[in-house]
Amino acid sequence: MRKKSSVLLIYTGGTIGMMQDAKSGELKPFDFKSLSKQIPELHKFDIDLSAIAFEEPIDSSNMNPDIWIELVQIIQKNYNKHDGFVILHGSDTMSYTASALSFMLENLNKPVVLTGSQLPIGIIRTDGKENLITAIEIAGAKEKGESIIREVCVYFEYKLYRGNRTFKYNSAHFDAFKSPNYPALAEAGVNIHYNKNARLKPTKKALISHTKLDNDITVLKLFPGISKKITSAILNTPGIKAVILETFGAGNASTDAWFTDELKKAIAKGIIILNITQCAEGSVIQGMYETSAHLKKIGVVSGADLTFESAVTKLMFVLGQKLTHQKTIALLQKNLRGELSN
Ligand code: ASP
């Protein structure tokens, strides 16, 4: 007889499990028991479902690296007991968590699917039911005894994406996520169609969970008219190890001497400057224009087509490894979990 798949549901909070506060009208997270009561379908699955719920579910705007570590530890501890994992999470920072987990879980060979919803589960028009039910199905899906998906994903509104390629682009539509630089891994209609060629390759290596993150990073988002005072203040933030430079178009920035000098001074101090584009789609190509050639020359690191969310979490992960400066830069530019196009 075919063995049933086993999926572990990890409930962190988010709109899916929220209820309106009777007095203030604000949406606040409620406990997992109340959530599961709203979805009797959970008991009809041909999948063994277990659940772990955060004692105090959170709105995902309160997400932080300590909770990512907690999630990684939960997955590591339960890795051999289950075929897949579903993380119920607020949509606001879901792409950050998905990106962080992708880096922290090395040699992942099982699905970790993050999902949530735009409307609470108790609302008749909720998108939460479909999202949760299909996410569980994907997390339990196997072919010839092997999980079909073996990476950290986001499932939302009929699409399964590689988590570290996503960002939340819409706060009003059910279709809240986009993955502009990488195709969907699956699409759910009457059947679930997997885009098998887009998946990460399986691995036989044992799971390594990384639990060291370094958040001494900041962001310098360029805009025409940005002052020397602001640029300098950001680049001279005490204790900073890396700065994400959000540039224009294909990685372009001002060629004003004062701007280049500020960057040069930061680089000379050993600060890593990682260039990513403000465009939602496309890639940094340093040297394509004169307005990016100077960045390449002074040692700005190209973030290629990393999303902002992936840039933040990859930096935290790579800096957490405490490698030499050279190795840190090499690792940043290496495609680790499918977050970069080669
Ligand atoms: N504020 C909510 C959260 O991220 C929004 C959502 O879940 O969609 O927790």
mmCIF file with all atom_site columns, C-alpha atoms in Angstrom, residues 33-229:
data_model
loop_
_atom_site.group_PDB
_atom_site.id
_atom_site.type_symbol
_atom_site.label_atom_id
_atom_site.label_alt_id
_atom_site.label_comp_id
_atom_site.label_asym_id
_atom_site.label_entity_id
_atom_site.label_seq_id
_atom_site.pdbx_PDB_ins_code
_atom_site.Cartn_x
_atom_site.Cartn_y
_atom_site.Cartn_z
_atom_site.occupancy
_atom_site.B_iso_or_equiv
_atom_site.pdbx_formal_charge
_atom_site.auth_seq_id
_atom_site.auth_comp_id
_atom_site.auth_asym_id
_atom_site.auth_atom_id
_atom_site.pdbx_PDB_model_num
ATOM 1   C CA . LYS A 1 33  ? -7.107  26.111 16.942  1.00 0.00 ? 33  LYS A CA 1
ATOM 2   C CA . SER A 1 34  ? -9.533  28.809 15.855  1.00 0.00 ? 34  SER A CA 1
ATOM 3   C CA . LEU A 1 35  ? -7.902  28.883 12.435  1.00 0.00 ? 35  LEU A CA 1
ATOM 4   C CA . SER A 1 36  ? -8.132  25.138 11.852  1.00 0.00 ? 36  SER A CA 1
ATOM 5   C CA . LYS A 1 37  ? -11.797 25.138 12.934  1.00 0.00 ? 37  LYS A CA 1
ATOM 6   C CA . GLN A 1 38  ? -12.520 27.385 9.966   1.00 0.00 ? 38  GLN A CA 1
ATOM 7   C CA . ILE A 1 39  ? -11.115 24.821 7.513   1.00 0.00 ? 39  ILE A CA 1
ATOM 8   C CA . PRO A 1 40  ? -12.818 21.447 8.010   1.00 0.00 ? 40  PRO A CA 1
ATOM 9   C CA . GLU A 1 41  ? -11.249 20.414 4.666   1.00 0.00 ? 41  GLU A CA 1
ATOM 10  C CA . LEU A 1 42  ? -7.949  19.951 6.520   1.00 0.00 ? 42  LEU A CA 1
ATOM 11  C CA . HIS A 1 43  ? -9.267  16.663 7.904   1.00 0.00 ? 43  HIS A CA 1
ATOM 12  C CA . LYS A 1 44  ? -10.191 15.296 4.480   1.00 0.00 ? 44  LYS A CA 1
ATOM 13  C CA . PHE A 1 45  ? -6.667  15.152 3.068   1.00 0.00 ? 45  PHE A CA 1
ATOM 14  C CA . ASP A 1 46  ? -4.982  11.951 2.021   1.00 0.00 ? 46  ASP A CA 1
ATOM 15  C CA . ILE A 1 47  ? -1.952  13.396 3.784   1.00 0.00 ? 47  ILE A CA 1
ATOM 16  C CA . ASP A 1 48  ? -0.875  13.046 7.407   1.00 0.00 ? 48  ASP A CA 1
ATOM 17  C CA . LEU A 1 49  ? -0.997  16.574 8.683   1.00 0.00 ? 49  LEU A CA 1
ATOM 18  C CA . SER A 1 50  ? 0.663   17.765 11.872  1.00 0.00 ? 50  SER A CA 1
ATOM 19  C CA . ALA A 1 51  ? 0.896   21.332 13.067  1.00 0.00 ? 51  ALA A CA 1
ATOM 20  C CA . ILE A 1 52  ? 3.142   23.526 15.165  1.00 0.00 ? 52  ILE A CA 1
ATOM 21  C CA . ALA A 1 53  ? 1.847   26.976 16.021  1.00 0.00 ? 53  ALA A CA 1
ATOM 22  C CA . PHE A 1 54  ? 3.679   29.985 17.385  1.00 0.00 ? 54  PHE A CA 1
ATOM 23  C CA . GLU A 1 55  ? 2.409   30.642 20.881  1.00 0.00 ? 55  GLU A CA 1
ATOM 24  C CA . GLU A 1 56  ? 1.978   34.250 19.906  1.00 0.00 ? 56  GLU A CA 1
ATOM 25  C CA . PRO A 1 57  ? 1.233   34.465 16.190  1.00 0.00 ? 57  PRO A CA 1
ATOM 26  C CA . ILE A 1 58  ? 2.554   37.628 14.598  1.00 0.00 ? 58  ILE A CA 1
ATOM 27  C CA . ASP A 1 59  ? 1.759   40.090 11.879  1.00 0.00 ? 59  ASP A CA 1
ATOM 28  C CA . SER A 1 60  ? 4.666   39.499 9.511   1.00 0.00 ? 60  SER A CA 1
ATOM 29  C CA . SER A 1 61  ? 5.784   43.124 9.804   1.00 0.00 ? 61  SER A CA 1
ATOM 30  C CA . ASN A 1 62  ? 7.204   41.932 13.137  1.00 0.00 ? 62  ASN A CA 1
ATOM 31  C CA . MET A 1 63  ? 9.264   39.212 11.438  1.00 0.00 ? 63  MET A CA 1
ATOM 32  C CA . ASN A 1 64  ? 12.989  39.194 12.291  1.00 0.00 ? 64  ASN A CA 1
ATOM 33  C CA . PRO A 1 65  ? 16.144  37.044 11.904  1.00 0.00 ? 65  PRO A CA 1
ATOM 34  C CA . ASP A 1 66  ? 15.626  35.381 15.307  1.00 0.00 ? 66  ASP A CA 1
ATOM 35  C CA . ILE A 1 67  ? 12.319  33.991 14.079  1.00 0.00 ? 67  ILE A CA 1
ATOM 36  C CA . TRP A 1 68  ? 13.965  32.807 10.851  1.00 0.00 ? 68  TRP A CA 1
ATOM 37  C CA . ILE A 1 69  ? 16.438  30.898 13.017  1.00 0.00 ? 69  ILE A CA 1
ATOM 38  C CA . GLU A 1 70  ? 13.547  29.436 15.005  1.00 0.00 ? 70  GLU A CA 1
ATOM 39  C CA . LEU A 1 71  ? 11.851  28.319 11.774  1.00 0.00 ? 71  LEU A CA 1
ATOM 40  C CA . VAL A 1 72  ? 15.053  26.723 10.498  1.00 0.00 ? 72  VAL A CA 1
ATOM 41  C CA . GLN A 1 73  ? 15.458  24.870 13.804  1.00 0.00 ? 73  GLN A CA 1
ATOM 42  C CA . ILE A 1 74  ? 11.861  23.596 13.635  1.00 0.00 ? 74  ILE A CA 1
ATOM 43  C CA . ILE A 1 75  ? 12.448  22.325 10.092  1.00 0.00 ? 75  ILE A CA 1
ATOM 44  C CA . GLN A 1 76  ? 15.792  20.743 10.993  1.00 0.00 ? 76  GLN A CA 1
ATOM 45  C CA . LYS A 1 77  ? 14.294  19.010 14.032  1.00 0.00 ? 77  LYS A CA 1
ATOM 46  C CA . ASN A 1 78  ? 11.365  17.633 12.045  1.00 0.00 ? 78  ASN A CA 1
ATOM 47  C CA . TYR A 1 79  ? 13.141  17.109 8.736   1.00 0.00 ? 79  TYR A CA 1
ATOM 48  C CA . ASN A 1 80  ? 13.211  13.318 8.750   1.00 0.00 ? 80  ASN A CA 1
ATOM 49  C CA . LYS A 1 81  ? 9.688   12.936 10.110  1.00 0.00 ? 81  LYS A CA 1
ATOM 50  C CA . HIS A 1 82  ? 7.920   14.752 7.264   1.00 0.00 ? 82  HIS A CA 1
ATOM 51  C CA . ASP A 1 83  ? 7.889   14.882 3.482   1.00 0.00 ? 83  ASP A CA 1
ATOM 52  C CA . GLY A 1 84  ? 7.204   18.568 3.294   1.00 0.00 ? 84  GLY A CA 1
ATOM 53  C CA . PHE A 1 85  ? 6.562   21.753 5.240   1.00 0.00 ? 85  PHE A CA 1
ATOM 54  C CA . VAL A 1 86  ? 3.989   24.518 4.899   1.00 0.00 ? 86  VAL A CA 1
ATOM 55  C CA . ILE A 1 87  ? 4.622   27.803 6.664   1.00 0.00 ? 87  ILE A CA 1
ATOM 56  C CA . LEU A 1 88  ? 1.594   30.010 7.233   1.00 0.00 ? 88  LEU A CA 1
ATOM 57  C CA . HIS A 1 89  ? 2.938   33.516 7.156   1.00 0.00 ? 89  HIS A CA 1
ATOM 58  C CA . GLY A 1 90  ? 1.760   37.090 6.624   1.00 0.00 ? 90  GLY A CA 1
ATOM 59  C CA . SER A 1 91  ? 2.179   38.178 3.049   1.00 0.00 ? 91  SER A CA 1
ATOM 60  C CA . ASP A 1 92  ? 3.917   41.490 3.849   1.00 0.00 ? 92  ASP A CA 1
ATOM 61  C CA . THR A 1 93  ? 7.346   39.986 4.531   1.00 0.00 ? 93  THR A CA 1
ATOM 62  C CA . MET A 1 94  ? 6.779   36.512 3.123   1.00 0.00 ? 94  MET A CA 1
ATOM 63  C CA . SER A 1 95  ? 9.353   36.998 0.366   1.00 0.00 ? 95  SER A CA 1
ATOM 64  C CA . TYR A 1 96  ? 12.002  37.998 2.919   1.00 0.00 ? 96  TYR A CA 1
ATOM 65  C CA . THR A 1 97  ? 11.350  34.882 5.005   1.00 0.00 ? 97  THR A CA 1
ATOM 66  C CA . ALA A 1 98  ? 11.270  32.656 1.928   1.00 0.00 ? 98  ALA A CA 1
ATOM 67  C CA . SER A 1 99  ? 14.582  34.135 0.720   1.00 0.00 ? 99  SER A CA 1
ATOM 68  C CA . ALA A 1 100 ? 16.205  33.856 4.154   1.00 0.00 ? 100 ALA A CA 1
ATOM 69  C CA . LEU A 1 101 ? 15.131  30.235 4.611   1.00 0.00 ? 101 LEU A CA 1
ATOM 70  C CA . SER A 1 102 ? 16.374  29.341 1.138   1.00 0.00 ? 102 SER A CA 1
ATOM 71  C CA . PHE A 1 103 ? 19.903  30.433 2.113   1.00 0.00 ? 103 PHE A CA 1
ATOM 72  C CA . MET A 1 104 ? 19.759  29.016 5.635   1.00 0.00 ? 104 MET A CA 1
ATOM 73  C CA . LEU A 1 105 ? 18.618  25.553 4.513   1.00 0.00 ? 105 LEU A CA 1
ATOM 74  C CA . GLU A 1 106 ? 21.498  24.142 2.455   1.00 0.00 ? 106 GLU A CA 1
ATOM 75  C CA . ASN A 1 107 ? 20.943  20.870 0.542   1.00 0.00 ? 107 ASN A CA 1
ATOM 76  C CA . LEU A 1 108 ? 17.195  21.070 1.084   1.00 0.00 ? 108 LEU A CA 1
ATOM 77  C CA . ASN A 1 109 ? 15.591  18.069 -0.599  1.00 0.00 ? 109 ASN A CA 1
ATOM 78  C CA . LYS A 1 110 ? 11.996  18.589 0.482   1.00 0.00 ? 110 LYS A CA 1
ATOM 79  C CA . PRO A 1 111 ? 9.435   21.306 -0.165  1.00 0.00 ? 111 PRO A CA 1
ATOM 80  C CA . VAL A 1 112 ? 9.066   24.243 2.200   1.00 0.00 ? 112 VAL A CA 1
ATOM 81  C CA . VAL A 1 113 ? 6.024   26.173 0.983   1.00 0.00 ? 113 VAL A CA 1
ATOM 82  C CA . LEU A 1 114 ? 5.124   29.549 2.429   1.00 0.00 ? 114 LEU A CA 1
ATOM 83  C CA . THR A 1 115 ? 1.580   30.742 2.039   1.00 0.00 ? 115 THR A CA 1
ATOM 84  C CA . GLY A 1 116 ? -0.963  33.056 3.610   1.00 0.00 ? 116 GLY A CA 1
ATOM 85  C CA . SER A 1 117 ? -3.777  35.225 2.362   1.00 0.00 ? 117 SER A CA 1
ATOM 86  C CA . GLN A 1 118 ? -5.021  38.729 1.730   1.00 0.00 ? 118 GLN A CA 1
ATOM 87  C CA . LEU A 1 119 ? -8.334  38.125 3.540   1.00 0.00 ? 119 LEU A CA 1
ATOM 88  C CA . PRO A 1 120 ? -8.707  36.315 6.883   1.00 0.00 ? 120 PRO A CA 1
ATOM 89  C CA . ILE A 1 121 ? -9.915  32.724 6.766   1.00 0.00 ? 121 ILE A CA 1
ATOM 90  C CA . GLY A 1 122 ? -13.136 33.647 8.579   1.00 0.00 ? 122 GLY A CA 1
ATOM 91  C CA . ILE A 1 123 ? -14.250 35.950 5.763   1.00 0.00 ? 123 ILE A CA 1
ATOM 92  C CA . ILE A 1 124 ? -16.492 34.276 3.175   1.00 0.00 ? 124 ILE A CA 1
ATOM 93  C CA . ARG A 1 125 ? -14.468 35.541 0.207   1.00 0.00 ? 125 ARG A CA 1
ATOM 94  C CA . THR A 1 126 ? -11.155 34.505 1.748   1.00 0.00 ? 126 THR A CA 1
ATOM 95  C CA . ASP A 1 127 ? -8.308  33.490 -0.542  1.00 0.00 ? 127 ASP A CA 1
ATOM 96  C CA . GLY A 1 128 ? -6.774  31.644 2.414   1.00 0.00 ? 128 GLY A CA 1
ATOM 97  C CA . LYS A 1 129 ? -8.542  28.328 1.964   1.00 0.00 ? 129 LYS A CA 1
ATOM 98  C CA . GLU A 1 130 ? -7.367  27.672 -1.563  1.00 0.00 ? 130 GLU A CA 1
ATOM 99  C CA . ASN A 1 131 ? -3.880  28.915 -0.778  1.00 0.00 ? 131 ASN A CA 1
ATOM 100 C CA . LEU A 1 132 ? -3.531  26.689 2.258   1.00 0.00 ? 132 LEU A CA 1
ATOM 101 C CA . ILE A 1 133 ? -5.130  23.572 0.779   1.00 0.00 ? 133 ILE A CA 1
ATOM 102 C CA . THR A 1 134 ? -3.069  23.674 -2.427  1.00 0.00 ? 134 THR A CA 1
ATOM 103 C CA . ALA A 1 135 ? 0.129   24.537 -0.528  1.00 0.00 ? 135 ALA A CA 1
ATOM 104 C CA . ILE A 1 136 ? -0.381  21.393 1.579   1.00 0.00 ? 136 ILE A CA 1
ATOM 105 C CA . GLU A 1 137 ? -1.024  19.347 -1.536  1.00 0.00 ? 137 GLU A CA 1
ATOM 106 C CA . ILE A 1 138 ? 2.195   20.628 -3.135  1.00 0.00 ? 138 ILE A CA 1
ATOM 107 C CA . ALA A 1 139 ? 4.176   20.010 0.051   1.00 0.00 ? 139 ALA A CA 1
ATOM 108 C CA . GLY A 1 140 ? 2.976   16.409 0.062   1.00 0.00 ? 140 GLY A CA 1
ATOM 109 C CA . ALA A 1 141 ? 3.279   15.779 -3.694  1.00 0.00 ? 141 ALA A CA 1
ATOM 110 C CA . LYS A 1 142 ? 5.623   12.976 -4.670  1.00 0.00 ? 142 LYS A CA 1
ATOM 111 C CA . GLU A 1 143 ? 6.678   11.194 -7.794  1.00 0.00 ? 143 GLU A CA 1
ATOM 112 C CA . LYS A 1 144 ? 8.361   7.785  -7.654  1.00 0.00 ? 144 LYS A CA 1
ATOM 113 C CA . GLY A 1 145 ? 8.714   8.198  -3.919  1.00 0.00 ? 145 GLY A CA 1
ATOM 114 C CA . GLU A 1 146 ? 10.525  11.555 -4.181  1.00 0.00 ? 146 GLU A CA 1
ATOM 115 C CA . SER A 1 147 ? 9.159   15.018 -3.419  1.00 0.00 ? 147 SER A CA 1
ATOM 116 C CA . ILE A 1 148 ? 8.301   16.841 -6.648  1.00 0.00 ? 148 ILE A CA 1
ATOM 117 C CA . ILE A 1 149 ? 9.439   20.191 -5.238  1.00 0.00 ? 149 ILE A CA 1
ATOM 118 C CA . ARG A 1 150 ? 12.651  20.434 -3.219  1.00 0.00 ? 150 ARG A CA 1
ATOM 119 C CA . GLU A 1 151 ? 13.113  24.075 -2.409  1.00 0.00 ? 151 GLU A CA 1
ATOM 120 C CA . VAL A 1 152 ? 11.689  27.026 -0.477  1.00 0.00 ? 152 VAL A CA 1
ATOM 121 C CA . CYS A 1 153 ? 8.664   28.389 -2.346  1.00 0.00 ? 153 CYS A CA 1
ATOM 122 C CA . VAL A 1 154 ? 5.839   30.869 -2.098  1.00 0.00 ? 154 VAL A CA 1
ATOM 123 C CA . TYR A 1 155 ? 2.376   29.635 -3.098  1.00 0.00 ? 155 TYR A CA 1
ATOM 124 C CA . PHE A 1 156 ? -0.210  32.342 -3.686  1.00 0.00 ? 156 PHE A CA 1
ATOM 125 C CA . GLU A 1 157 ? -3.262  32.644 -5.937  1.00 0.00 ? 157 GLU A CA 1
ATOM 126 C CA . TYR A 1 158 ? -2.713  29.531 -8.066  1.00 0.00 ? 158 TYR A CA 1
ATOM 127 C CA . LYS A 1 159 ? 1.031   30.033 -8.581  1.00 0.00 ? 159 LYS A CA 1
ATOM 128 C CA . LEU A 1 160 ? 4.022   28.387 -6.971  1.00 0.00 ? 160 LEU A CA 1
ATOM 129 C CA . TYR A 1 161 ? 7.188   30.465 -7.152  1.00 0.00 ? 161 TYR A CA 1
ATOM 130 C CA . ARG A 1 162 ? 10.796  30.027 -6.093  1.00 0.00 ? 162 ARG A CA 1
ATOM 131 C CA . GLY A 1 163 ? 10.681  32.002 -2.845  1.00 0.00 ? 163 GLY A CA 1
ATOM 132 C CA . ASN A 1 164 ? 13.923  33.921 -3.310  1.00 0.00 ? 164 ASN A CA 1
ATOM 133 C CA . ARG A 1 165 ? 12.718  35.235 -6.683  1.00 0.00 ? 165 ARG A CA 1
ATOM 134 C CA . THR A 1 166 ? 9.502   36.753 -5.353  1.00 0.00 ? 166 THR A CA 1
ATOM 135 C CA . PHE A 1 167 ? 8.385   40.083 -3.989  1.00 0.00 ? 167 PHE A CA 1
ATOM 136 C CA . LYS A 1 168 ? 5.020   41.340 -2.792  1.00 0.00 ? 168 LYS A CA 1
ATOM 137 C CA . TYR A 1 169 ? 3.863   43.799 -5.392  1.00 0.00 ? 169 TYR A CA 1
ATOM 138 C CA . ASN A 1 170 ? 0.184   44.225 -4.600  1.00 0.00 ? 170 ASN A CA 1
ATOM 139 C CA . SER A 1 171 ? -1.568  44.809 -1.304  1.00 0.00 ? 171 SER A CA 1
ATOM 140 C CA . ALA A 1 172 ? -5.070  44.865 -2.767  1.00 0.00 ? 172 ALA A CA 1
ATOM 141 C CA . HIS A 1 173 ? -5.239  41.917 -5.164  1.00 0.00 ? 173 HIS A CA 1
ATOM 142 C CA . PHE A 1 174 ? -5.310  38.234 -4.306  1.00 0.00 ? 174 PHE A CA 1
ATOM 143 C CA . ASP A 1 175 ? -2.555  37.864 -6.884  1.00 0.00 ? 175 ASP A CA 1
ATOM 144 C CA . ALA A 1 176 ? -0.069  39.570 -4.546  1.00 0.00 ? 176 ALA A CA 1
ATOM 145 C CA . PHE A 1 177 ? 3.320   38.172 -5.590  1.00 0.00 ? 177 PHE A CA 1
ATOM 146 C CA . LYS A 1 178 ? 5.498   38.387 -8.649  1.00 0.00 ? 178 LYS A CA 1
ATOM 147 C CA . SER A 1 179 ? 8.626   36.583 -9.745  1.00 0.00 ? 179 SER A CA 1
ATOM 148 C CA . PRO A 1 180 ? 9.703   38.704 -12.683 1.00 0.00 ? 180 PRO A CA 1
ATOM 149 C CA . ASN A 1 181 ? 13.086  37.133 -13.335 1.00 0.00 ? 181 ASN A CA 1
ATOM 150 C CA . TYR A 1 182 ? 12.160  33.477 -12.948 1.00 0.00 ? 182 TYR A CA 1
ATOM 151 C CA . PRO A 1 183 ? 9.194   31.398 -14.166 1.00 0.00 ? 183 PRO A CA 1
ATOM 152 C CA . ALA A 1 184 ? 6.595   29.875 -11.842 1.00 0.00 ? 184 ALA A CA 1
ATOM 153 C CA . LEU A 1 185 ? 7.476   26.388 -10.577 1.00 0.00 ? 185 LEU A CA 1
ATOM 154 C CA . ALA A 1 186 ? 3.858   25.274 -10.770 1.00 0.00 ? 186 ALA A CA 1
ATOM 155 C CA . GLU A 1 187 ? 0.418   26.514 -11.656 1.00 0.00 ? 187 GLU A CA 1
ATOM 156 C CA . ALA A 1 188 ? -2.730  25.199 -10.040 1.00 0.00 ? 188 ALA A CA 1
ATOM 157 C CA . GLY A 1 189 ? -5.876  24.872 -12.111 1.00 0.00 ? 189 GLY A CA 1
ATOM 158 C CA . VAL A 1 190 ? -8.043  21.779 -12.328 1.00 0.00 ? 190 VAL A CA 1
ATOM 159 C CA . ASN A 1 191 ? -4.713  19.974 -11.945 1.00 0.00 ? 191 ASN A CA 1
ATOM 160 C CA . ILE A 1 192 ? -1.407  21.200 -10.600 1.00 0.00 ? 192 ILE A CA 1
ATOM 161 C CA . HIS A 1 193 ? 1.057   21.574 -13.458 1.00 0.00 ? 193 HIS A CA 1
ATOM 162 C CA . TYR A 1 194 ? 4.689   21.489 -12.402 1.00 0.00 ? 194 TYR A CA 1
ATOM 163 C CA . ASN A 1 195 ? 7.293   23.279 -14.454 1.00 0.00 ? 195 ASN A CA 1
ATOM 164 C CA . LYS A 1 196 ? 9.784   20.508 -13.854 1.00 0.00 ? 196 LYS A CA 1
ATOM 165 C CA . ASN A 1 197 ? 12.659  22.029 -15.813 1.00 0.00 ? 197 ASN A CA 1
ATOM 166 C CA . ALA A 1 198 ? 12.570  25.142 -13.625 1.00 0.00 ? 198 ALA A CA 1
ATOM 167 C CA . ARG A 1 199 ? 13.119  23.267 -10.349 1.00 0.00 ? 199 ARG A CA 1
ATOM 168 C CA . LEU A 1 200 ? 16.381  23.075 -8.457  1.00 0.00 ? 200 LEU A CA 1
ATOM 169 C CA . LYS A 1 201 ? 18.288  19.828 -8.942  1.00 0.00 ? 201 LYS A CA 1
ATOM 170 C CA . PRO A 1 202 ? 17.839  17.151 -6.260  1.00 0.00 ? 202 PRO A CA 1
ATOM 171 C CA . THR A 1 203 ? 20.706  16.495 -3.887  1.00 0.00 ? 203 THR A CA 1
ATOM 172 C CA . LYS A 1 204 ? 21.839  13.441 -1.965  1.00 0.00 ? 204 LYS A CA 1
ATOM 173 C CA . LYS A 1 205 ? 23.760  15.543 0.559   1.00 0.00 ? 205 LYS A CA 1
ATOM 174 C CA . ALA A 1 206 ? 22.501  15.907 4.102   1.00 0.00 ? 206 ALA A CA 1
ATOM 175 C CA . LEU A 1 207 ? 20.618  19.035 5.108   1.00 0.00 ? 207 LEU A CA 1
ATOM 176 C CA . ILE A 1 208 ? 22.789  21.736 6.665   1.00 0.00 ? 208 ILE A CA 1
ATOM 177 C CA . SER A 1 209 ? 20.919  24.375 8.615   1.00 0.00 ? 209 SER A CA 1
ATOM 178 C CA . HIS A 1 210 ? 22.716  27.686 8.996   1.00 0.00 ? 210 HIS A CA 1
ATOM 179 C CA . THR A 1 211 ? 21.708  29.720 12.002  1.00 0.00 ? 211 THR A CA 1
ATOM 180 C CA . LYS A 1 212 ? 24.210  32.577 11.902  1.00 0.00 ? 212 LYS A CA 1
ATOM 181 C CA . LEU A 1 213 ? 22.993  35.794 10.336  1.00 0.00 ? 213 LEU A CA 1
ATOM 182 C CA . ASP A 1 214 ? 24.602  39.215 10.446  1.00 0.00 ? 214 ASP A CA 1
ATOM 183 C CA . ASN A 1 215 ? 22.263  42.192 10.067  1.00 0.00 ? 215 ASN A CA 1
ATOM 184 C CA . ASP A 1 216 ? 24.926  44.933 10.022  1.00 0.00 ? 216 ASP A CA 1
ATOM 185 C CA . ILE A 1 217 ? 23.713  46.031 6.620   1.00 0.00 ? 217 ILE A CA 1
ATOM 186 C CA . THR A 1 218 ? 21.863  49.012 5.247   1.00 0.00 ? 218 THR A CA 1
ATOM 187 C CA . VAL A 1 219 ? 20.381  50.388 2.045   1.00 0.00 ? 219 VAL A CA 1
ATOM 188 C CA . LEU A 1 220 ? 21.191  53.396 -0.082  1.00 0.00 ? 220 LEU A CA 1
ATOM 189 C CA . LYS A 1 221 ? 18.351  53.975 -2.523  1.00 0.00 ? 221 LYS A CA 1
ATOM 190 C CA . LEU A 1 222 ? 19.339  56.492 -5.170  1.00 0.00 ? 222 LEU A CA 1
ATOM 191 C CA . PHE A 1 223 ? 17.105  59.234 -6.505  1.00 0.00 ? 223 PHE A CA 1
ATOM 192 C CA . PRO A 1 224 ? 17.922  62.243 -8.639  1.00 0.00 ? 224 PRO A CA 1
ATOM 193 C CA . GLY A 1 225 ? 18.879  64.974 -6.191  1.00 0.00 ? 225 GLY A CA 1
ATOM 194 C CA . ILE A 1 226 ? 20.145  62.737 -3.382  1.00 0.00 ? 226 ILE A CA 1
ATOM 195 C CA . SER A 1 227 ? 22.497  64.854 -1.279  1.00 0.00 ? 227 SER A CA 1
ATOM 196 C CA . LYS A 1 228 ? 26.084  64.264 -0.283  1.00 0.00 ? 228 LYS A CA 1
ATOM 197 C CA . LYS A 1 229 ? 25.014  64.665 3.356   1.00 0.00 ? 229 LYS A CA 1
#
